[in-house]
């Protein structure tokens, strides 16, 4: 009896390590066609944007900031889509039942997806910065001008943070809606439609001008991209928009996700 009890204890099921869950979630981000091509497009579009800057930008405008700006537009579109699909693929690909059977704690799974998304975002930005640096060096040589490095570490860190904020918005929409098409449409609605409405409202209503930076996440994201977030008030505005558009909706989404039926 003692031997049988010891054998049973040796065969006890141990929880899957979080590091393994993160590794699985990273691999799942490459498994689907949409995920693979979105991640591939980061490198492809970075090269295309860099080449376009070399070809079309005047010699006087060639600088590292020019290449960073050229690379910024595709990054702000692709990275949030990757974050959305990292969450919604469980429902669109019908893998949620398997995932949550193997790891019953849905919070651990979503947390692993969030970490995997951050890793992909940071690595993608490092790749983009590297390609931009190569383009800046090559473009300066071809144009016969001095190479200008006008983005410092602090500004670069704010650019990375700005892209992570965009990914966090996409991730939050994925958790709340759990539908790929709906989350993608929701992201573009927030980025362009709602942002445009808030900008217009700030122009026609004087009382809203001072309020806009506290509730418009796109406004604070643009400030990060420009490296203009430096004062305590500007960081507080970033915290305010993060609370409104990321933290509160994410908490609500997690509560709904924990209670929802997975089929």
Backbone as CSV, one residue per row, in Angstrom:
resi,resn,N_x,N_y,N_z,CA_x,CA_y,CA_z,C_x,C_y,C_z
1,UNK,0.824,-1.207,0.000,0.000,0.000,0.000,0.860,1.260,0.000
2,UNK,1.934,1.239,0.802,2.842,2.382,0.871,3.515,2.630,-0.460
3,UNK,3.926,1.553,-1.099,4.572,1.674,-2.413,3.616,2.247,-3.441
4,UNK,2.345,1.783,-3.401,1.351,2.269,-4.352,1.074,3.756,-4.145
5,UNK,1.036,4.189,-2.854,0.805,5.601,-2.559,1.950,6.466,-3.061
6,UNK,3.191,5.975,-2.884,4.353,6.715,-3.356,4.360,6.835,-4.863
7,UNK,3.962,5.739,-5.535,3.918,5.766,-7.002,2.884,6.772,-7.492
8,UNK,1.738,6.788,-6.806,0.679,7.741,-7.185,1.137,9.174,-6.988
9,UNK,1.868,9.416,-5.875,2.383,10.764,-5.621,3.401,11.169,-6.670
10,UNK,4.239,10.214,-7.122,5.229,10.528,-8.138,4.572,10.898,-9.459
11,UNK,3.369,10.325,-9.673,2.682,10.579,-10.938,1.747,11.787,-10.858
12,UNK,1.797,12.502,-9.757,0.925,13.674,-9.603,1.190,14.684,-10.717
13,UNK,0.124,15.286,-11.203,0.230,16.241,-12.297,0.691,17.588,-11.745
14,UNK,1.756,18.093,-12.296,2.278,19.389,-11.870,1.788,20.469,-12.831
15,UNK,1.548,21.674,-12.340,1.103,22.765,-13.220,2.111,23.041,-14.333
16,UNK,1.602,23.403,-15.496,2.483,23.743,-16.611,3.200,25.053,-16.290
17,UNK,4.522,25.086,-16.406,5.254,26.323,-16.088,4.804,27.486,-16.968
18,UNK,4.785,28.670,-16.386,4.380,29.854,-17.145,5.294,30.087,-18.341
19,UNK,6.588,29.819,-18.176,7.530,30.006,-19.284,7.165,29.132,-20.474
20,UNK,6.673,27.919,-20.192,6.273,27.038,-21.296,5.018,27.562,-21.973
21,UNK,4.082,28.107,-21.189,2.862,28.670,-21.774,3.212,29.849,-22.673
22,UNK,4.133,30.693,-22.213,4.555,31.837,-23.026,5.189,31.360,-24.323
23,UNK,6.037,30.324,-24.226,6.659,29.774,-25.432,5.634,29.234,-26.405
24,UNK,4.616,28.561,-25.876,3.547,28.035,-26.740,2.793,29.175,-27.401
25,UNK,2.492,30.223,-26.631,1.756,31.357,-27.196,2.581,32.078,-28.260
26,UNK,3.884,32.165,-28.058,4.744,32.756,-29.088,4.697,31.923,-30.359
27,UNK,4.751,30.612,-30.206,4.719,29.746,-31.386,3.372,29.819,-32.091
28,UNK,2.290,29.926,-31.314,0.959,30.010,-31.905,0.770,31.291,-32.714
29,UNK,1.528,32.336,-32.367,1.426,33.586,-33.112,1.990,33.445,-34.525
30,UNK,2.811,32.419,-34.751,3.380,32.180,-36.075,2.635,31.090,-36.831
31,UNK,1.799,30.303,-36.133,1.226,29.101,-36.734,0.189,29.384,-37.809
32,UNK,-0.656,30.395,-37.591,-1.708,30.682,-38.561,-1.150,31.499,-39.729
33,UNK,-1.835,31.441,-40.855,-1.385,32.207,-42.029,-1.400,33.700,-41.745
34,UNK,-2.472,34.163,-41.093,-2.563,35.605,-40.825,-1.448,36.047,-39.891
35,UNK,-1.195,35.254,-38.844,-0.125,35.614,-37.917,1.235,35.587,-38.572
36,UNK,1.484,34.565,-39.382,2.783,34.436,-40.045,3.036,35.618,-40.976
37,UNK,2.038,35.955,-41.788,2.256,37.021,-42.764,2.278,38.403,-42.109
38,UNK,1.554,38.563,-41.014,1.643,39.840,-40.303,3.038,40.037,-39.728
39,UNK,3.581,38.988,-39.125,4.930,39.095,-38.569,5.969,39.254,-39.676
40,UNK,5.770,38.548,-40.782,6.691,38.676,-41.913,6.627,40.077,-42.513
41,UNK,5.417,40.634,-42.540,5.248,41.955,-43.154,5.985,43.038,-42.386
42,UNK,6.279,42.807,-41.104,7.022,43.806,-40.339,8.387,44.040,-40.972
43,UNK,9.096,42.940,-41.249,10.409,43.073,-41.889,10.309,43.586,-43.312
44,UNK,9.328,43.073,-44.068,9.176,43.467,-45.473,8.845,44.954,-45.586
45,UNK,7.849,45.408,-44.829,7.439,46.812,-44.914,8.498,47.752,-44.345
46,UNK,9.273,47.257,-43.375,10.371,48.080,-42.852,11.398,48.347,-43.949
47,UNK,11.710,47.320,-44.726,12.655,47.483,-45.834,12.068,48.397,-46.903
48,UNK,10.782,48.201,-47.230,10.128,49.029,-48.246,10.092,50.491,-47.813
49,UNK,9.708,50.742,-46.550,9.641,52.118,-46.052,11.021,52.764,-46.044
50,UNK,12.039,51.999,-45.676,13.402,52.530,-45.668,13.866,52.869,-47.078
51,UNK,13.589,51.972,-48.031,13.971,52.215,-49.423,13.241,53.437,-49.977
52,UNK,11.954,53.581,-49.618,11.183,54.736,-50.096,11.759,56.033,-49.544
53,UNK,12.193,56.018,-48.283,12.792,57.222,-47.702,14.098,57.582,-48.404
54,UNK,14.893,56.569,-48.744,16.155,56.828,-49.440,15.906,57.413,-50.831
55,UNK,14.898,56.878,-51.512,14.633,57.280,-52.898,13.961,58.646,-52.983
56,UNK,12.969,58.873,-52.137,12.119,60.058,-52.314,12.460,61.227,-51.387
57,UNK,13.086,60.965,-50.244,13.387,62.071,-49.329,14.532,62.912,-49.880
58,UNK,14.429,64.245,-49.811,15.540,65.100,-50.250,16.760,64.899,-49.360
59,UNK,17.920,65.159,-49.899,19.168,64.931,-49.167,19.201,65.708,-47.860
60,UNK,18.626,66.902,-47.864,18.654,67.726,-46.651,17.791,67.144,-45.531
61,UNK,16.847,66.262,-45.900,15.929,65.703,-44.896,16.354,64.331,-44.409
62,UNK,17.449,63.811,-44.959,17.882,62.479,-44.550,18.435,62.515,-43.129
63,UNK,17.756,61.819,-42.242,18.191,61.701,-40.852,17.546,60.448,-40.273
64,UNK,18.014,60.070,-39.102,17.452,58.876,-38.479,15.980,59.081,-38.145
65,UNK,15.591,60.289,-37.805,14.197,60.573,-37.495,13.315,60.414,-38.731
66,UNK,13.839,60.766,-39.901,13.086,60.573,-41.140,12.778,59.108,-41.356
67,UNK,13.765,58.255,-41.142,13.553,56.826,-41.335,12.647,56.256,-40.247
68,UNK,12.778,56.757,-39.023,11.903,56.306,-37.944,10.452,56.672,-38.233
69,UNK,10.235,57.859,-38.794,8.883,58.280,-39.153,8.317,57.411,-40.260
70,UNK,9.155,57.100,-41.254,8.713,56.244,-42.360,8.359,54.849,-41.875
71,UNK,9.105,54.348,-40.892,8.847,53.019,-40.352,7.679,53.011,-39.377
72,UNK,7.359,54.174,-38.834,6.347,54.230,-37.785,4.954,53.886,-38.255
73,UNK,4.588,54.342,-39.467,3.212,54.118,-39.929,2.859,52.640,-40.048
74,UNK,3.649,51.810,-40.751,3.283,50.380,-40.802,3.314,49.715,-39.435
75,UNK,4.220,50.150,-38.557,4.285,49.544,-37.220,3.002,49.794,-36.432
76,UNK,2.471,51.028,-36.514,1.273,51.367,-35.748,0.044,50.623,-36.252
77,UNK,0.090,50.101,-37.467,-1.038,49.331,-38.005,-0.868,47.836,-37.770
78,UNK,0.334,47.327,-37.964,0.551,45.881,-37.914,0.599,45.351,-36.483
79,UNK,1.325,46.033,-35.600,1.499,45.516,-34.245,0.177,45.356,-33.486
80,UNK,-0.759,46.324,-33.540,-2.043,46.089,-32.864,-2.821,44.912,-33.456
81,UNK,-2.712,44.684,-34.775,-3.395,43.535,-35.380,-2.821,42.222,-34.838
82,UNK,-1.509,42.185,-34.641,-0.881,41.000,-34.064,-1.394,40.768,-32.650
83,UNK,-1.516,41.844,-31.876,-2.019,41.731,-30.507,-3.462,41.232,-30.489
84,UNK,-4.280,41.737,-31.412,-5.677,41.300,-31.489,-5.761,39.815,-31.792
85,UNK,-5.039,39.361,-32.821,-5.105,37.964,-33.233,-4.513,37.028,-32.187
86,UNK,-3.578,37.532,-31.381,-3.006,36.697,-30.324,-4.086,36.241,-29.347
87,UNK,-5.103,37.086,-29.147,-6.199,36.738,-28.235,-7.341,36.046,-28.973
88,UNK,-7.797,36.659,-30.053,-9.023,36.180,-30.704,-8.831,34.873,-31.458
89,UNK,-7.595,34.464,-31.723,-7.371,33.210,-32.452,-7.937,32.009,-31.696
90,UNK,-7.990,32.098,-30.364,-8.549,30.996,-29.578,-10.009,30.749,-29.930
91,UNK,-10.711,31.831,-30.320,-12.118,31.696,-30.661,-12.311,31.548,-32.172
92,UNK,-11.560,32.284,-32.967,-11.718,32.185,-34.419,-11.198,30.862,-34.965
93,UNK,-10.144,30.321,-34.348,-9.580,29.041,-34.774,-10.151,27.867,-33.973
94,UNK,-11.043,28.163,-33.034,-11.699,27.144,-32.205,-10.695,26.287,-31.433
95,UNK,-9.650,26.933,-30.912,-8.667,26.218,-30.105,-8.838,26.506,-28.613
96,UNK,-9.798,27.356,-28.274,-9.966,27.765,-26.885,-10.277,26.605,-25.958
97,UNK,-11.121,25.676,-26.401,-11.493,24.553,-25.547,-10.269,23.715,-25.203
98,UNK,-9.407,23.471,-26.184,-8.188,22.705,-25.931,-7.245,23.464,-25.010
99,UNK,-7.075,24.751,-25.294,-6.157,25.571,-24.496,-6.582,25.622,-23.032
100,UNK,-7.864,25.906,-22.786,-8.323,26.080,-21.418,-8.571,24.746,-20.715
101,UNK,-8.577,23.652,-21.470,-8.597,22.331,-20.835,-7.208,21.984,-20.309
102,UNK,-6.195,22.279,-21.110,-4.823,22.007,-20.685,-4.375,22.972,-19.593
103,UNK,-4.817,24.221,-19.688,-4.493,25.233,-18.666,-5.813,25.862,-18.209
104,UNK,-6.439,25.305,-17.183,-7.760,25.789,-16.768,-7.771,27.246,-16.316
105,UNK,-6.655,27.747,-15.819,-6.613,29.132,-15.364,-6.564,30.065,-16.575
106,UNK,-7.679,30.684,-16.880,-7.739,31.551,-18.054,-6.878,32.800,-17.857
107,UNK,-6.754,33.237,-16.601,-5.902,34.388,-16.324,-4.454,34.129,-16.692
108,UNK,-3.960,32.912,-16.416,-2.581,32.561,-16.769,-2.393,32.562,-18.279
109,UNK,-3.378,32.059,-18.992,-3.276,32.010,-20.453,-3.251,33.420,-21.037
110,UNK,-4.169,34.271,-20.597,-4.214,35.644,-21.110,-2.954,36.394,-20.708
111,UNK,-2.467,36.156,-19.492,-1.221,36.787,-19.063,-0.051,36.359,-19.934
112,UNK,0.007,35.074,-20.271,1.069,34.577,-21.154,0.953,35.191,-22.539
113,UNK,-0.275,35.354,-23.022,-0.474,36.003,-24.323,0.006,37.455,-24.276
114,UNK,-0.261,38.138,-23.167,0.168,39.533,-23.031,1.691,39.630,-23.046
115,UNK,2.364,38.738,-22.317,3.831,38.755,-22.293,4.394,38.431,-23.669
116,UNK,3.806,37.434,-24.336,4.265,37.079,-25.681,4.075,38.243,-26.645
117,UNK,2.970,38.967,-26.496,2.705,40.126,-27.350,3.740,41.222,-27.120
118,UNK,4.074,41.476,-25.852,5.089,42.480,-25.538,6.440,42.089,-26.128
119,UNK,6.788,40.816,-26.022,8.069,40.341,-26.572,8.113,40.568,-28.072
120,UNK,7.030,40.196,-28.761,6.976,40.390,-30.214,7.071,41.872,-30.554
121,UNK,6.381,42.712,-29.794,6.416,44.145,-30.062,7.811,44.733,-29.898
122,UNK,8.496,44.373,-28.813,9.841,44.908,-28.579,10.818,44.405,-29.632
123,UNK,10.768,43.111,-29.937,11.675,42.552,-30.955,11.405,43.194,-32.314
124,UNK,10.130,43.382,-32.644,9.781,44.001,-33.926,10.325,45.419,-34.024
125,UNK,10.227,46.171,-32.932,10.741,47.534,-32.940,12.262,47.548,-33.042
126,UNK,12.937,46.599,-32.398,14.395,46.523,-32.522,14.796,46.223,-33.963
127,UNK,14.034,45.325,-34.612,14.303,45.033,-36.026,14.101,46.290,-36.868
128,UNK,13.009,47.012,-36.608,12.723,48.225,-37.378,13.797,49.291,-37.153
129,UNK,14.228,49.462,-35.897,15.281,50.436,-35.600,16.586,50.059,-36.314
130,UNK,16.878,48.771,-36.351,18.104,48.322,-37.015,18.054,48.592,-38.509
131,UNK,16.917,48.251,-39.124,16.763,48.499,-40.559,16.828,49.992,-40.845
132,UNK,16.211,50.798,-39.980,16.261,52.247,-40.152,17.673,52.797,-40.025
133,UNK,18.453,52.216,-39.101,19.842,52.665,-38.931,20.669,52.339,-40.168
134,UNK,20.450,51.148,-40.714,21.161,50.779,-41.948,20.754,51.710,-43.084
135,UNK,19.442,51.969,-43.190,18.960,52.867,-44.240,19.507,54.268,-44.092
136,UNK,19.614,54.743,-42.863,20.151,56.085,-42.630,21.613,56.171,-43.057
137,UNK,22.381,55.146,-42.745,23.798,55.128,-43.128,23.955,55.053,-44.638
138,UNK,23.208,54.117,-45.256,23.309,53.941,-46.707,22.791,55.165,-47.443
139,UNK,21.650,55.704,-46.986,21.073,56.870,-47.648,21.984,58.080,-47.593
140,UNK,22.640,58.274,-46.465,23.558,59.406,-46.331,24.750,59.266,-47.269
141,UNK,25.270,58.047,-47.387,26.401,57.815,-48.287,25.992,58.056,-49.731
142,UNK,24.830,57.548,-50.126,24.366,57.715,-51.506,24.091,59.183,-51.825
143,UNK,23.585,59.931,-50.837,23.275,61.348,-51.066,24.493,62.243,-50.886
144,UNK,25.563,61.698,-50.325,26.770,62.492,-50.107,26.649,63.516,-49.010
145,UNK,25.866,63.189,-47.975,25.698,64.109,-46.847,26.121,63.406,-45.567
146,UNK,26.287,64.200,-44.516,26.663,63.622,-43.228,25.504,62.808,-42.651
147,UNK,25.843,61.732,-41.982,24.829,60.904,-41.328,24.363,61.573,-40.045
148,UNK,23.062,61.781,-39.933,22.490,62.485,-38.790,21.744,61.487,-37.904
149,UNK,22.181,61.394,-36.652,21.507,60.527,-35.681,20.793,61.432,-34.665
150,UNK,19.556,61.777,-34.958,18.846,62.754,-34.142,17.728,62.133,-33.302
151,UNK,17.849,60.861,-33.010,16.938,60.204,-32.062,17.787,59.572,-30.967
152,UNK,17.654,60.103,-29.761,18.414,59.583,-28.639,17.735,58.401,-27.979
153,UNK,18.373,57.789,-26.992,17.796,56.629,-26.304,16.444,56.919,-25.656
154,UNK,16.296,58.117,-25.075,15.036,58.460,-24.422,13.896,58.548,-25.429
155,UNK,14.170,59.184,-26.576,13.149,59.292,-27.622,12.828,57.913,-28.191
156,UNK,13.847,57.093,-28.410,13.628,55.740,-28.924,12.773,54.927,-27.958
157,UNK,13.025,55.082,-26.656,12.243,54.358,-25.657,10.783,54.792,-25.697
158,UNK,10.534,56.104,-25.929,9.160,56.589,-26.018,8.468,56.060,-27.272
159,UNK,9.212,55.918,-28.363,8.627,55.343,-29.584,8.209,53.900,-29.332
160,UNK,9.070,53.139,-28.671,8.733,51.754,-28.339,7.506,51.717,-27.439
161,UNK,7.484,52.594,-26.429,6.342,52.644,-25.521,5.063,53.013,-26.263
162,UNK,5.163,53.945,-27.214,3.990,54.327,-27.997,3.425,53.160,-28.781
163,UNK,4.291,52.348,-29.368,3.825,51.170,-30.091,3.247,50.125,-29.149
164,UNK,3.826,49.989,-27.968,3.280,49.044,-26.989,1.903,49.488,-26.503
165,UNK,1.695,50.799,-26.408,0.371,51.306,-26.045,-0.648,50.917,-27.116
166,UNK,-0.266,51.082,-28.391,-1.159,50.675,-29.475,-1.456,49.186,-29.429
167,UNK,-0.432,48.383,-29.141,-0.642,46.932,-29.024,-1.550,46.616,-27.844
168,UNK,-1.403,47.371,-26.754,-2.245,47.140,-25.576,-3.708,47.450,-25.872
169,UNK,-3.949,48.495,-26.672,-5.322,48.804,-27.086,-5.894,47.643,-27.896
170,UNK,-5.133,47.144,-28.855,-5.581,46.007,-29.656,-5.808,44.773,-28.799
171,UNK,-4.887,44.508,-27.872,-5.014,43.347,-26.990,-6.274,43.454,-26.144
172,UNK,-6.533,44.656,-25.623,-7.724,44.874,-24.803,-8.992,44.635,-25.603
173,UNK,-9.044,45.141,-26.823,-10.213,44.907,-27.671,-10.399,43.422,-27.951
174,UNK,-9.287,42.706,-28.120,-9.372,41.263,-28.334,-9.960,40.552,-27.136
175,UNK,-9.570,40.958,-25.926,-10.095,40.335,-24.708,-11.577,40.661,-24.528
176,UNK,-11.953,41.913,-24.789,-13.337,42.339,-24.581,-14.275,41.721,-25.611
177,UNK,-13.889,41.749,-26.893,-14.785,41.313,-27.966,-14.613,39.836,-28.332
178,UNK,-13.385,39.335,-28.243,-13.065,37.931,-28.580,-13.559,37.564,-29.985
179,UNK,-13.442,38.504,-30.877,-13.819,38.312,-32.283,-12.849,39.108,-33.131
180,UNK,-12.166,38.441,-34.061,-11.094,39.093,-34.819,-11.601,40.284,-35.615
181,UNK,-12.651,40.067,-36.411,-13.170,41.139,-37.266,-13.679,42.310,-36.428
182,UNK,-14.436,41.996,-35.369,-14.981,43.053,-34.522,-13.893,43.859,-33.837
183,UNK,-12.848,43.176,-33.353,-11.763,43.872,-32.663,-10.965,44.743,-33.620
184,UNK,-10.740,44.255,-34.836,-9.997,45.044,-35.823,-10.785,46.284,-36.222
185,UNK,-12.077,46.108,-36.486,-12.924,47.264,-36.813,-12.957,48.231,-35.632
186,UNK,-13.051,47.689,-34.415,-13.068,48.533,-33.230,-11.791,49.333,-33.079
187,UNK,-10.650,48.710,-33.411,-9.382,49.432,-33.298,-9.329,50.600,-34.275
188,UNK,-9.733,50.369,-35.519,-9.706,51.462,-36.497,-10.723,52.543,-36.143
189,UNK,-11.843,52.138,-35.550,-12.834,53.131,-35.124,-12.272,54.009,-34.018
190,UNK,-11.583,53.393,-33.056,-10.974,54.170,-31.981,-9.846,55.052,-32.497
191,UNK,-9.038,54.516,-33.423,-7.847,55.227,-33.882,-8.175,56.412,-34.777
192,UNK,-9.150,56.233,-35.643,-9.414,57.267,-36.651,-10.741,57.997,-36.434
193,UNK,-11.818,57.256,-36.209,-13.128,57.892,-36.090,-13.246,58.645,-34.769
194,UNK,-13.075,57.922,-33.650,-13.212,58.567,-32.351,-12.159,59.642,-32.141
195,UNK,-10.925,59.364,-32.562,-9.859,60.355,-32.414,-10.183,61.619,-33.195
196,UNK,-10.693,61.457,-34.416,-11.076,62.624,-35.217,-12.183,63.420,-34.569
197,UNK,-13.139,62.714,-33.965,-14.243,63.399,-33.288,-13.721,64.207,-32.100
198,UNK,-12.805,63.609,-31.336,-12.259,64.314,-30.171,-11.438,65.533,-30.587
199,UNK,-10.670,65.392,-31.675,-9.893,66.531,-32.171,-10.825,67.648,-32.628
200,UNK,-11.875,67.287,-33.359,-12.848,68.281,-33.830,-13.549,68.955,-32.657
201,UNK,-13.910,68.155,-31.650,-14.585,68.716,-30.490,-13.681,69.701,-29.750
202,UNK,-12.385,69.387,-29.682,-11.443,70.292,-29.014,-11.308,71.609,-29.766
203,UNK,-11.510,71.584,-31.088,-11.388,72.798,-31.889,-12.623,73.681,-31.787
204,UNK,-13.786,73.081,-31.637,-15.028,73.869,-31.657,-15.552,74.160,-30.261
205,UNK,-15.043,73.469,-29.253,-15.463,73.706,-27.870,-14.239,73.999,-27.016
206,UNK,-14.111,75.238,-26.615,-12.917,75.656,-25.886,-12.754,74.900,-24.574
207,UNK,-13.860,74.590,-23.902,-13.792,73.908,-22.615,-13.195,72.507,-22.745
208,UNK,-13.271,71.911,-23.963,-12.779,70.544,-24.158,-11.296,70.520,-24.526
209,UNK,-10.723,71.657,-24.872,-9.333,71.693,-25.314,-8.390,71.161,-24.248
210,UNK,-8.578,71.589,-23.005,-7.712,71.134,-21.918,-8.045,69.718,-21.470
211,UNK,-9.265,69.267,-21.750,-9.689,67.927,-21.324,-9.215,66.840,-22.284
212,UNK,-9.066,67.188,-23.560,-8.735,66.183,-24.569,-7.495,65.345,-24.245
213,UNK,-6.359,65.955,-23.838,-5.173,65.128,-23.576,-5.366,64.103,-22.459
214,UNK,-6.373,64.300,-21.620,-6.602,63.391,-20.496,-7.465,62.197,-20.877
215,UNK,-8.171,62.284,-22.027,-9.064,61.181,-22.406,-8.788,60.632,-23.803
216,UNK,-7.983,61.309,-24.604,-7.703,60.882,-25.978,-6.392,60.105,-26.007
217,UNK,-6.474,58.776,-26.098,-5.256,57.960,-26.061,-4.394,58.192,-27.295
218,UNK,-5.025,58.534,-28.431,-4.261,58.775,-29.646,-3.402,60.032,-29.498
219,UNK,-3.901,61.008,-28.770,-3.150,62.242,-28.521,-1.881,61.947,-27.727
220,UNK,-2.013,61.157,-26.672,-0.840,60.827,-25.857,0.115,59.892,-26.598
221,UNK,-0.414,59.045,-27.483,0.456,58.165,-28.261,1.296,58.976,-29.245
222,UNK,0.683,59.958,-29.895,1.415,60.814,-30.821,2.514,61.578,-30.088
223,UNK,2.222,62.009,-28.870,3.233,62.705,-28.078,4.420,61.788,-27.782
224,UNK,4.144,60.508,-27.541,5.228,59.552,-27.324,6.062,59.388,-28.591
225,UNK,5.418,59.248,-29.720,6.149,59.087,-30.979,7.039,60.297,-31.264
226,UNK,6.567,61.462,-30.880,7.339,62.678,-31.111,8.393,62.911,-30.029
227,UNK,8.404,62.071,-29.003,9.360,62.248,-27.907,9.064,63.459,-27.057
228,UNK,7.781,63.858,-26.994,7.401,65.082,-26.296,6.814,64.836,-24.914
229,UNK,6.793,63.584,-24.485,6.269,63.279,-23.159,7.411,63.381,-22.156
230,UNK,7.461,64.500,-21.453,8.586,64.724,-20.542,8.155,65.245,-19.176
231,UNK,7.135,66.103,-19.132,6.731,66.687,-17.857,5.858,65.717,-17.066
232,UNK,5.706,66.000,-15.786,4.877,65.161,-14.918,3.425,65.165,-15.386
233,UNK,2.949,66.317,-15.873,1.572,66.400,-16.347,1.356,65.529,-17.579
234,UNK,2.314,65.521,-18.487,2.182,64.703,-19.699,2.200,63.214,-19.371
235,UNK,3.024,62.797,-18.415,3.015,61.403,-17.992,1.708,61.076,-17.275
236,UNK,1.169,62.037,-16.532,-0.120,61.825,-15.869,-1.237,61.677,-16.904
237,UNK,-1.162,62.460,-17.984,-2.150,62.329,-19.061,-2.056,60.956,-19.722
238,UNK,-0.828,60.466,-19.903,-0.653,59.120,-20.445,-1.252,58.076,-19.504
239,UNK,-1.043,58.276,-18.194,-1.635,57.362,-17.227,-3.148,57.403,-17.241
240,UNK,-3.704,58.600,-17.443,-5.160,58.750,-17.486,-5.764,58.026,-18.684
241,UNK,-5.199,58.247,-19.868,-5.733,57.581,-21.055,-5.519,56.064,-20.996
242,UNK,-4.417,55.647,-20.375,-4.175,54.210,-20.213,-5.219,53.591,-19.296
243,UNK,-5.562,54.291,-18.232,-6.588,53.798,-17.315,-7.948,53.695,-18.007
244,UNK,-8.286,54.722,-18.810,-9.606,54.766,-19.449,-9.740,53.719,-20.549
245,UNK,-8.714,53.596,-21.397,-8.846,52.785,-22.602,-8.196,51.407,-22.511
246,UNK,-7.386,51.168,-21.493,-6.707,49.871,-21.403,-7.050,49.143,-20.107
247,UNK,-6.742,49.747,-18.971,-6.859,49.025,-17.706,-8.313,48.694,-17.362
248,UNK,-9.184,49.698,-17.372,-10.588,49.449,-17.012,-11.260,48.482,-17.984
249,UNK,-11.171,48.701,-19.324,-11.782,47.730,-20.237,-11.172,46.335,-20.120
250,UNK,-9.856,46.264,-19.856,-9.201,44.958,-19.741,-9.710,44.201,-18.524
251,UNK,-9.888,44.904,-17.419,-10.429,44.251,-16.218,-11.847,43.745,-16.479
252,UNK,-12.671,44.584,-17.115,-14.043,44.163,-17.446,-14.014,42.975,-18.399
253,UNK,-13.138,43.038,-19.413,-13.027,41.942,-20.370,-12.591,40.641,-19.713
254,UNK,-11.666,40.728,-18.750,-11.202,39.523,-18.064,-12.319,38.909,-17.221
255,UNK,-13.126,39.745,-16.583,-14.258,39.229,-15.808,-15.236,38.500,-16.719
256,UNK,-15.537,39.098,-17.872,-16.469,38.467,-18.818,-15.857,37.199,-19.402
257,UNK,-14.551,37.232,-19.683,-13.889,36.067,-20.259,-13.884,34.891,-19.289
258,UNK,-13.663,35.148,-18.020,-13.648,34.085,-17.017,-15.021,33.423,-16.887
259,UNK,-16.076,34.198,-17.128,-17.434,33.669,-16.954,-18.032,33.118,-18.239
260,UNK,-17.401,33.375,-19.373,-17.969,32.961,-20.650,-17.769,31.476,-20.891
261,UNK,-18.651,30.921,-21.695,-18.555,29.515,-22.066,-17.644,29.387,-23.289
262,UNK,-16.682,28.487,-23.231,-15.779,28.255,-24.347,-16.238,27.035,-25.110
263,UNK,-16.456,27.192,-26.411,-16.945,26.073,-27.230,-15.902,25.656,-28.233
